[in-house]
Amino acid sequence: MKRKLLGIVPLVTAFMFMLTACGAPAAPDTPPGVTPPAGGTTQTELMVLTPSLAVSFDPIQSNDSASAEFARLIYSTLVLMDYDTFEVLPGLATSWDLPDPQTVNMQIRSGVTFHNGDPLTAHDVAFSLERAGASVQMAPILGMIDTVVAHDNYNVTIHLDIPFVPILRHLSHPAAAILPMNYLLEVGEDEFANAPIGSGAFMFDHLVIGDQQVKVRFDNYWGNVSQLERITFRVVPDPSTRLIEVSTGTADIAMGLAPGDLAGAEADPNVTVMRRPNLGTDFIWMNTQRPYLNNPLVRQAINYAFDTQAAIDVVWMGAGAIAHSPVMPIVWGFVEQPPFETNLDRARELLAEAGYPDGFSTSIWWNAPNVQRQQVSEMMQFTLAQIGIDLSIETMEWATYLERSDVGEHDMMIIGWTTVTADIDYALFPLLHSSNYGPPGNRGFWSTPELDALLEAGRAETDDAARMEIYAEAQAIIRAEAPMLVLRQGEILMAVNPNLRGLELNPNLSHNHATIWFE
């Protein structure tokens, strides 16, 4: 029994496949991605500079991008996703079938071992998925899992408590990582989080708190064994400093290239710039349980006042694209909504209609060292002053940012969300369903019974056309109620060593560094 602790039309064909598949695509011997050449690499250690480290090493304890990137190297999942075609591919599961919309049968790959030498079996799969399904933090991702039955060492059946169309895509999420049952039960969750063990391409080596994480190659990995022997993720808060280190050769990858540094980086012969649109949006949450912001007219006024195109042009230097929805256009289920065209007069009218003709005082948070979020805060402060709203600005580091916003201490805050499954359920259910206030994603603390009902119906609907109608109605409600101000569609910007090869930018923001080699 479950232990609860609590668009693009061509993509329809992918979902029809997931519902009606009698089996998975033929299982590759190794996971998809760039295959490095045999031998000849000139460098076997990789230095990655990042603005922040993983919040948790336990894949069900945190859903931030830094933690997901850590999980991709250390752990393995049953299935993988090709982010060019959005096709679900075999991972630890070599084949599967869906006899009905609430059942998934899977054949588990034999011969896989965890980093401690224990064999990976269907019993580890059942343990890991039931544990993840019972997690409050991961309820929007895997909470639909009811029970998981291991029939023997290599055959497992996943039972869902609702029909859930995108289940295979959700099983590619790091939260669905398969963990070593015996080890975790022996050492306990706290110790496991300090000394994680998985079956991924790299093993956790050590952590220097606040500074770096180090991983070493797992030579018995079930897929392509990396040509890298060691990967170090080191925290460098300032993006320009990260770029300088790549340019001078002391680092190989600078995550999160600042848009203001883009032109200089592209002109630097010692740097290669990589960029790709991602599955994320940047937006401003308005805490709808705070004074003033609990009024949809006020929230609409703020949307009308702020010029998002100017923010993209000035703050992000043109990187990314304008968005009028928390759902990216490449996400299945997206329906375009009328934009909030910048109109200060309309914003003032709405404030007066809401009962605040003279404005009011509120605040916005941004997390250091994200310079773009600082600049957006300052733009918002200037803009809202034009309609009588006095906006103060507060900043804090990432862990505190999440901890305090989890319990709703903020008025407004800037954050991002990446729809890693490329399905609208993951874009809307965690962010806007009433069951997900706080840590799971709904930091606007907003919901309506009508939207709740639609999001629940969309999860369970198996007909694509009917499902699309449900989500069109849901997106119209979200636009009218305006619990957030969507800033832009995101874009990955990264600076790398010119000799680096094999890195494929993943639009879900957790890149596979195991495929890298150097010429």
PDB file of N, CA and C in Angstrom, residues 21 109 123 170 172 276 379 396 403 479 492 494 519:
ATOM      1  N   ALA A  21       2.140   1.223 -26.234  1.00  0.00           N
ATOM      2  CA  ALA A  21       3.310   0.406 -26.532  1.00  0.00           C
ATOM      3  C   ALA A  21       3.164  -1.005 -25.981  1.00  0.00           C
ATOM      4  N   ARG A 109      17.594  -4.660 -16.610  1.00  0.00           N
ATOM      5  CA  ARG A 109      18.875  -5.058 -17.201  1.00  0.00           C
ATOM      6  C   ARG A 109      19.664  -5.923 -16.212  1.00  0.00           C
ATOM      7  N   HIS A 123      14.268  -5.831  -6.886  1.00  0.00           N
ATOM      8  CA  HIS A 123      13.932  -5.501  -5.500  1.00  0.00           C
ATOM      9  C   HIS A 123      14.420  -4.086  -5.155  1.00  0.00           C
ATOM     10  N   HIS A 170       8.208  10.534 -16.550  1.00  0.00           N
ATOM     11  CA  HIS A 170       8.493  10.813 -15.146  1.00  0.00           C
ATOM     12  C   HIS A 170       9.527   9.837 -14.584  1.00  0.00           C
ATOM     13  N   SER A 172      12.086   8.959 -16.011  1.00  0.00           N
ATOM     14  CA  SER A 172      13.428   9.403 -16.420  1.00  0.00           C
ATOM     15  C   SER A 172      13.964  10.495 -15.510  1.00  0.00           C
ATOM     16  N   ARG A 276      21.789  26.714 -26.069  1.00  0.00           N
ATOM     17  CA  ARG A 276      20.632  25.951 -26.546  1.00  0.00           C
ATOM     18  C   ARG A 276      19.399  26.388 -25.759  1.00  0.00           C
ATOM     19  N   MET A 379      14.796  46.503 -11.881  1.00  0.00           N
ATOM     20  CA  MET A 379      13.868  46.964 -12.911  1.00  0.00           C
ATOM     21  C   MET A 379      12.434  46.963 -12.380  1.00  0.00           C
ATOM     22  N   MET A 396      19.422  36.811  -0.570  1.00  0.00           N
ATOM     23  CA  MET A 396      19.948  35.778   0.345  1.00  0.00           C
ATOM     24  C   MET A 396      20.544  34.662  -0.502  1.00  0.00           C
ATOM     25  N   GLU A 403      14.499  27.637   1.732  1.00  0.00           N
ATOM     26  CA  GLU A 403      13.953  27.320   3.053  1.00  0.00           C
ATOM     27  C   GLU A 403      12.888  28.333   3.465  1.00  0.00           C
ATOM     28  N   ARG A 479      -3.843  32.419 -16.706  1.00  0.00           N
ATOM     29  CA  ARG A 479      -3.596  33.738 -17.281  1.00  0.00           C
ATOM     30  C   ARG A 479      -4.488  34.784 -16.619  1.00  0.00           C
ATOM     31  N   ILE A 492      20.222  28.019 -22.384  1.00  0.00           N
ATOM     32  CA  ILE A 492      21.477  27.605 -21.771  1.00  0.00           C
ATOM     33  C   ILE A 492      22.621  28.377 -22.426  1.00  0.00           C
ATOM     34  N   MET A 494      26.840  28.507 -21.984  1.00  0.00           N
ATOM     35  CA  MET A 494      27.947  27.840 -21.313  1.00  0.00           C
ATOM     36  C   MET A 494      29.252  28.127 -22.047  1.00  0.00           C
ATOM     37  N   GLU A 519      40.402  16.500 -26.946  1.00  0.00           N
ATOM     38  CA  GLU A 519      41.346  16.290 -28.048  1.00  0.00           C
ATOM     39  C   GLU A 519      42.714  16.853 -27.672  1.00  0.00           C
TER      40      GLU A 519
END
